[in-house]
Amino acid sequence: MNMVKSLFLAGLLAFAPASVSAQEAAPAPQPAVAAPAGTGTESAPAADAKPARLAMKPTEGIGMPKAAEVTFQEQFTDTGKYARWIHDGVLLPIITIITLFVLGLLIWVIVRFRRAANPEPSKTSHNTLIEVIWTLVPVLILVGIAIPSIDLLARQYTPAPKDALTVKVTGYQWYWGYEYPDNGISEIVSNMLPAEEAKKSGEPELLGVDNRLVLPAGRPIKILITAADVIHSFSVPALWVKEDAVPGRINEKSFTIEKPGVYYGQCSELCGARHGFMPIAIEALPPAEFDAWVASQGGHAKGAEAAAAAAPAAPAEAAAAPAENAAEPAAATN
């Protein structure tokens, strides 16, 4: 019996090293590590993650060209509406009346004074009344056109109010960069979308971009426009905005967008081989949504940094005031 126990123990001791070495050789379980973004193996976002903001869908015919359009695009700024009124309500009627008058006068002269009807031409010349009329009437017409035109020029160059949001626009070959100095948001680069991607997103042809210029509707905006390489031109017809972007120089344009929407434009200065492929897309949001967008970009409200810098000084001044007040009664008792 003792011999059987001895043999059993010897067998256990013989197999024990093998089992221990096998356990040491087995790899220890590794902690789960999230796959880096962009590998295609990332997991779905957590349930409490905030969804990305959906870009505003463009409205057909608003802020973009229309088929068979013969006048300016519908305007969404005060200056733009005034300019379109000058064009449609002043210039076009004057041009139409003058054109029809001259055409009728030519037809009458051709018929009335043709050789068959007037074999002996008149020798009359220097009609004083006619000469006064054809001198005075054009002068009055030009004065009538000049008054609203000069007013429009003054409106276009009126400085932005102090509370206007400042945005810096930089033209590059061949894309745009947008910076928000008032909100602490660094430059956002905007490139044209590929044709297939733009079509899927419902963007107009050759006008869709990957990053729009986001602005608030109903708030005054001051845009500082420059360029990094050659002369570009920042042009958005529906907002009556067209200003050259010149390297080494900053041009200013101010306006207020009347209603939310998406407004498109293009570079309007020949700037190189891809000049026709650097569109502009402005997304005008309601003020509350714009403030939320600024926060999502890591920015802050206009003037927030100055207010935060001034805030620590206020408690110190408030603490000093009670100390001074307490010193006055003590001096009185002495």
Coordinates of C-alpha atoms in Angstrom, one line a residue:
M1 CA 0.0 0.0 0.0
N2 CA 2.8 2.3 0.9
M3 CA 4.5 1.5 -2.4
V4 CA 1.3 2.4 -4.4
K5 CA 1.1 5.8 -2.6
S6 CA 4.8 6.5 -3.4
L7 CA 4.3 5.7 -7.1
F8 CA 1.2 8.0 -7.2
L9 CA 3.1 10.9 -5.6
A10 CA 6.0 10.4 -8.0
G11 CA 3.7 10.6 -11.0
L12 CA 2.2 13.9 -9.7
L13 CA 5.6 15.4 -9.2
A14 CA 6.6 14.2 -12.7
F15 CA 3.7 16.0 -14.4
A16 CA 3.7 19.2 -12.3
P17 CA 6.5 21.0 -14.0
A18 CA 4.9 20.5 -17.4
S19 CA 1.6 22.1 -16.3
V20 CA 3.4 25.0 -14.7
S21 CA 5.5 25.7 -17.8
A22 CA 2.3 25.5 -19.9
Q23 CA 0.6 28.1 -17.8
E24 CA 3.7 30.4 -18.0
A25 CA 3.8 30.1 -21.7
A26 CA 0.1 31.0 -22.2
P27 CA -0.2 34.7 -23.0
A28 CA -2.0 36.9 -20.4
P29 CA -5.3 38.4 -21.4
Q30 CA -4.8 41.9 -22.8
P31 CA -7.1 44.8 -22.0
A32 CA -9.4 45.9 -24.8
V33 CA -8.0 48.9 -26.8
A34 CA -10.2 51.0 -29.0
A35 CA -9.2 51.0 -32.7
P36 CA -7.9 54.3 -33.9
A37 CA -10.4 56.4 -36.0
G38 CA -10.3 56.0 -39.7
T39 CA -9.3 52.3 -39.7
G40 CA -12.7 51.1 -40.5
T41 CA -12.9 49.0 -37.3
E42 CA -14.1 51.8 -35.0
S43 CA -17.2 50.9 -32.9
A44 CA -20.5 52.8 -33.0
P45 CA -20.6 55.9 -30.8
A46 CA -21.9 55.6 -27.3
A47 CA -25.6 56.1 -26.7
D48 CA -25.0 59.4 -24.8
A49 CA -22.7 60.9 -27.5
K50 CA -24.1 64.1 -29.2
P51 CA -25.0 63.7 -32.8
A52 CA -23.2 65.9 -35.4
R53 CA -25.1 69.0 -36.5
L54 CA -26.8 68.4 -39.8
A55 CA -26.0 71.0 -42.5
M56 CA -28.9 73.1 -43.6
K57 CA -30.5 72.0 -46.9
P58 CA -30.5 74.6 -49.7
T59 CA -33.8 75.9 -51.1
E60 CA -34.2 75.6 -54.8
G61 CA -34.0 79.1 -56.4
I62 CA -33.0 80.9 -53.2
G63 CA -29.4 82.0 -52.9
M64 CA -28.5 80.5 -56.2
P65 CA -29.0 81.1 -60.0
K66 CA -32.4 80.3 -61.5
A67 CA -33.1 78.9 -65.0
A68 CA -34.1 81.7 -67.5
E69 CA -33.4 84.4 -64.9
V70 CA -33.0 87.9 -66.5
T71 CA -32.5 90.1 -63.5
F72 CA -30.5 89.9 -60.2
Q73 CA -31.1 87.1 -57.8
E74 CA -33.6 87.6 -55.0
Q75 CA -31.9 89.8 -52.4
F76 CA -31.7 89.1 -48.6
T77 CA -29.9 92.3 -47.4
D78 CA -31.2 95.9 -47.2
T79 CA -28.5 97.1 -49.6
G80 CA -29.3 94.3 -52.0
K81 CA -33.0 95.1 -52.1
Y82 CA -32.3 98.8 -52.7
A83 CA -29.9 98.0 -55.5
R84 CA -32.3 95.7 -57.2
W85 CA -35.0 98.3 -56.9
I86 CA -32.7 100.8 -58.7
H87 CA -32.1 98.3 -61.4
D88 CA -35.7 97.0 -61.9
G89 CA -37.7 100.1 -60.9
V90 CA -35.5 103.0 -62.2
L91 CA -33.0 101.9 -64.8
L92 CA -35.0 99.3 -66.7
P93 CA -38.0 101.6 -67.2
I94 CA -35.8 104.5 -68.3
I95 CA -33.9 102.2 -70.7
T96 CA -37.1 100.8 -72.1
I97 CA -38.8 104.1 -72.7
I98 CA -35.7 105.6 -74.4
T99 CA -35.2 102.6 -76.6
L100 CA -38.9 102.6 -77.7
F101 CA -38.8 106.4 -78.3
V102 CA -35.7 106.2 -80.4
L103 CA -37.0 103.2 -82.4
G104 CA -40.3 105.0 -83.0
L105 CA -38.5 108.2 -84.0
L106 CA -36.3 106.2 -86.5
I107 CA -39.4 104.5 -88.0
W108 CA -41.2 107.8 -88.3
V109 CA -38.2 109.5 -90.0
I110 CA -37.8 106.6 -92.4
V111 CA -41.4 106.7 -93.5
R112 CA -42.1 110.4 -93.4
F113 CA -38.8 111.6 -95.0
R114 CA -38.2 108.9 -97.5
R115 CA -37.3 110.0 -101.0
A116 CA -40.7 109.0 -102.5
A117 CA -42.7 111.0 -100.0
N118 CA -40.3 114.0 -99.8
P119 CA -38.6 114.5 -103.2
E120 CA -37.5 118.0 -102.2
P121 CA -35.7 117.9 -98.7
S122 CA -36.4 120.6 -96.2
K123 CA -33.6 123.2 -95.7
T124 CA -34.7 123.9 -92.1
S125 CA -31.9 123.9 -89.5
H126 CA -31.1 125.0 -85.9
N127 CA -34.5 124.5 -84.3
T128 CA -33.9 126.2 -80.9
L129 CA -36.8 124.4 -79.1
I130 CA -35.6 120.9 -80.2
E131 CA -32.0 121.7 -79.3
V132 CA -33.1 122.8 -75.8
I133 CA -35.2 119.7 -75.3
W134 CA -32.6 117.2 -76.5
T135 CA -30.0 118.9 -74.2
L136 CA -32.2 119.4 -71.1
V137 CA -34.0 116.1 -71.0
P138 CA -30.8 113.9 -71.0
V139 CA -29.4 116.0 -68.2
L140 CA -32.5 115.6 -66.1
I141 CA -32.5 111.8 -66.8
L142 CA -28.8 111.5 -65.7
V143 CA -29.5 113.5 -62.5
G144 CA -32.5 111.2 -61.8
I145 CA -30.2 108.2 -62.1
A146 CA -27.4 109.8 -60.2
I147 CA -29.3 110.5 -57.0
P148 CA -30.2 106.9 -56.1
S149 CA -26.9 105.6 -57.5
I150 CA -24.8 107.9 -55.2
D151 CA -27.0 106.8 -52.3
L152 CA -26.4 103.2 -53.1
L153 CA -22.6 103.8 -53.1
A154 CA -22.8 105.4 -49.7
R155 CA -24.8 102.5 -48.4
Q156 CA -22.3 100.0 -49.7
Y157 CA -19.4 101.7 -47.9
T158 CA -21.1 102.5 -44.7
P159 CA -18.8 101.2 -41.8
A160 CA -20.1 98.2 -39.8
P161 CA -21.5 98.9 -36.4
K162 CA -19.4 98.3 -33.3
D163 CA -21.4 95.2 -32.3
A164 CA -20.9 93.5 -35.8
L165 CA -19.4 90.0 -35.9
T166 CA -16.0 90.1 -37.5
V167 CA -15.0 87.3 -39.9
K168 CA -11.8 87.1 -41.9
V169 CA -11.9 85.6 -45.4
T170 CA -8.8 84.6 -47.2
G171 CA -8.6 83.5 -50.8
Y172 CA -6.1 80.8 -51.8
Q173 CA -5.4 79.0 -55.1
W174 CA -8.0 77.6 -55.2
Y175 CA -10.1 77.5 -52.0
W176 CA -11.3 79.8 -49.2
G177 CA -10.3 80.1 -45.6
Y178 CA -12.7 81.5 -42.9
E179 CA -11.5 82.7 -39.5
Y180 CA -13.6 84.0 -36.6
P181 CA -11.4 86.3 -34.4
D182 CA -14.3 87.5 -32.3
N183 CA -15.1 83.9 -31.3
G184 CA -11.6 82.5 -31.0
I185 CA -12.1 80.0 -33.9
S186 CA -9.0 79.4 -36.1
E187 CA -9.2 79.2 -39.9
I188 CA -11.7 76.7 -41.4
V189 CA -10.7 75.7 -45.0
S190 CA -13.5 75.4 -47.6
N191 CA -13.0 73.3 -50.8
M192 CA -15.5 72.4 -53.6
L193 CA -17.2 69.1 -53.2
P194 CA -16.6 66.4 -55.9
A195 CA -19.5 66.2 -58.3
E196 CA -20.9 62.9 -57.1
E197 CA -20.7 63.9 -53.4
A198 CA -22.4 67.2 -54.1
K199 CA -25.2 65.5 -56.0
K200 CA -25.9 63.2 -53.1
S201 CA -26.0 66.1 -50.7
G202 CA -28.5 68.0 -52.9
E203 CA -26.0 70.9 -53.6
P204 CA -26.2 73.0 -56.8
E205 CA -23.7 72.0 -59.5
L206 CA -20.2 73.4 -58.9
L207 CA -21.4 75.3 -55.8
G208 CA -21.3 72.8 -53.0
V209 CA -18.4 72.9 -50.5
D210 CA -17.2 70.7 -47.7
N211 CA -17.1 73.5 -45.0
R212 CA -19.6 76.4 -45.4
L213 CA -19.0 79.9 -44.0
V214 CA -21.5 79.8 -41.1
L215 CA -22.9 83.2 -40.1
P216 CA -25.8 84.4 -37.9
A217 CA -29.0 85.8 -39.6
G218 CA -30.3 89.1 -38.2
R219 CA -27.0 90.2 -36.8
P220 CA -24.6 92.7 -38.4
I221 CA -21.5 91.1 -40.0
K222 CA -18.2 92.7 -40.9
I223 CA -16.1 90.6 -43.3
L224 CA -12.4 91.4 -43.7
I225 CA -11.3 90.1 -47.1
T226 CA -7.7 89.4 -48.2
A227 CA -5.7 86.9 -50.3
A228 CA -2.6 84.8 -49.7
D229 CA -1.3 84.5 -53.3
V230 CA -3.1 86.3 -56.2
I231 CA -6.1 88.5 -56.5
H232 CA -9.4 86.8 -55.9
S233 CA -12.9 88.2 -55.5
F234 CA -15.4 87.2 -52.8
S235 CA -18.8 87.4 -54.4
V236 CA -22.3 86.3 -53.1
P237 CA -24.9 87.8 -55.4
A238 CA -28.0 87.1 -53.2
L239 CA -26.4 89.2 -50.4
W240 CA -25.1 92.0 -52.7
V241 CA -21.5 91.1 -51.7
K242 CA -18.6 91.4 -54.2
E243 CA -15.2 92.5 -52.9
D244 CA -11.7 91.9 -54.3
A245 CA -9.3 89.8 -52.1
V246 CA -5.9 91.4 -52.7
P247 CA -2.6 90.0 -51.2
G248 CA -1.2 92.3 -48.6
R249 CA -4.4 94.3 -48.3
I250 CA -7.6 94.0 -46.3
N251 CA -10.9 95.1 -47.8
E252 CA -14.0 95.4 -45.7
K253 CA -17.6 94.6 -46.4
S254 CA -20.6 94.8 -44.0
F255 CA -24.1 93.5 -44.3
T256 CA -26.9 91.8 -42.3
I257 CA -28.6 88.7 -43.6
E258 CA -32.3 89.0 -43.2
K259 CA -33.3 85.3 -43.0
P260 CA -31.7 81.9 -42.4
G261 CA -30.7 80.0 -45.5
V262 CA -27.9 78.8 -47.7
Y263 CA -26.4 81.4 -50.1
Y264 CA -24.0 80.6 -52.9
G265 CA -21.3 82.5 -54.7
Q266 CA -18.0 82.1 -56.6
C267 CA -14.6 83.7 -57.0
S268 CA -15.3 86.5 -59.5
E269 CA -11.7 87.4 -60.4
L270 CA -9.6 85.3 -62.8
C271 CA -7.1 83.8 -60.4
G272 CA -5.6 80.8 -62.2
A273 CA -6.3 77.4 -63.7
R274 CA -8.9 76.4 -61.2
H275 CA -10.6 79.8 -60.9
G276 CA -14.0 78.3 -61.8
F277 CA -13.8 75.7 -59.0
M278 CA -13.6 77.7 -55.8
P279 CA -17.2 78.3 -54.8
I280 CA -18.5 80.1 -51.8
A281 CA -21.4 78.7 -49.6
I282 CA -22.7 80.8 -46.7
E283 CA -25.0 79.1 -44.2
A284 CA -27.0 81.7 -42.3
L285 CA -28.3 80.3 -39.0
P286 CA -30.7 81.7 -36.4
P287 CA -28.7 83.5 -33.7
A288 CA -29.2 80.7 -31.1
E289 CA -28.1 78.0 -33.5
F290 CA -25.1 80.1 -34.5
D291 CA -24.1 80.4 -30.8
A292 CA -24.4 76.6 -30.5
W293 CA -22.3 76.1 -33.6
V294 CA -19.6 78.4 -32.2
A295 CA -19.5 76.4 -28.9
S296 CA -19.3 73.1 -30.9
Q297 CA -16.2 74.5 -32.7
G298 CA -14.5 75.3 -29.3
G299 CA -15.2 79.0 -29.7
H300 CA -16.8 81.5 -27.3
A301 CA -19.3 84.3 -27.6
K302 CA -18.1 87.7 -28.8
G303 CA -16.4 89.6 -25.9
A304 CA -16.5 86.6 -23.6
E305 CA -12.7 86.6 -23.2
A306 CA -12.6 90.2 -22.2
A307 CA -15.4 89.7 -19.7
A308 CA -13.6 86.7 -18.2
A309 CA -10.4 88.7 -17.9
A310 CA -12.2 91.5 -16.1
A311 CA -14.2 89.1 -13.8
P312 CA -11.3 88.3 -11.3
A313 CA -10.8 92.0 -10.6
A314 CA -14.3 92.5 -9.5
P315 CA -14.3 90.2 -6.4
A316 CA -11.0 91.7 -5.3
E317 CA -12.5 95.2 -5.4
A318 CA -15.6 94.0 -3.6
A319 CA -13.4 92.5 -0.9
A320 CA -11.4 95.7 -0.5
A321 CA -14.6 97.8 -0.1
P322 CA -15.8 96.1 3.2
A323 CA -12.3 96.4 4.7
E324 CA -12.3 100.1 4.0
N325 CA -15.8 100.5 5.5
A326 CA -14.8 98.6 8.6
A327 CA -11.8 100.9 9.1
E328 CA -14.0 104.0 9.2
P329 CA -16.0 103.0 12.4
A330 CA -12.8 102.0 14.1
A331 CA -11.3 105.4 13.4
A332 CA -14.4 107.1 14.7
T333 CA -14.3 105.3 18.0
N334 CA -10.7 106.3 18.5

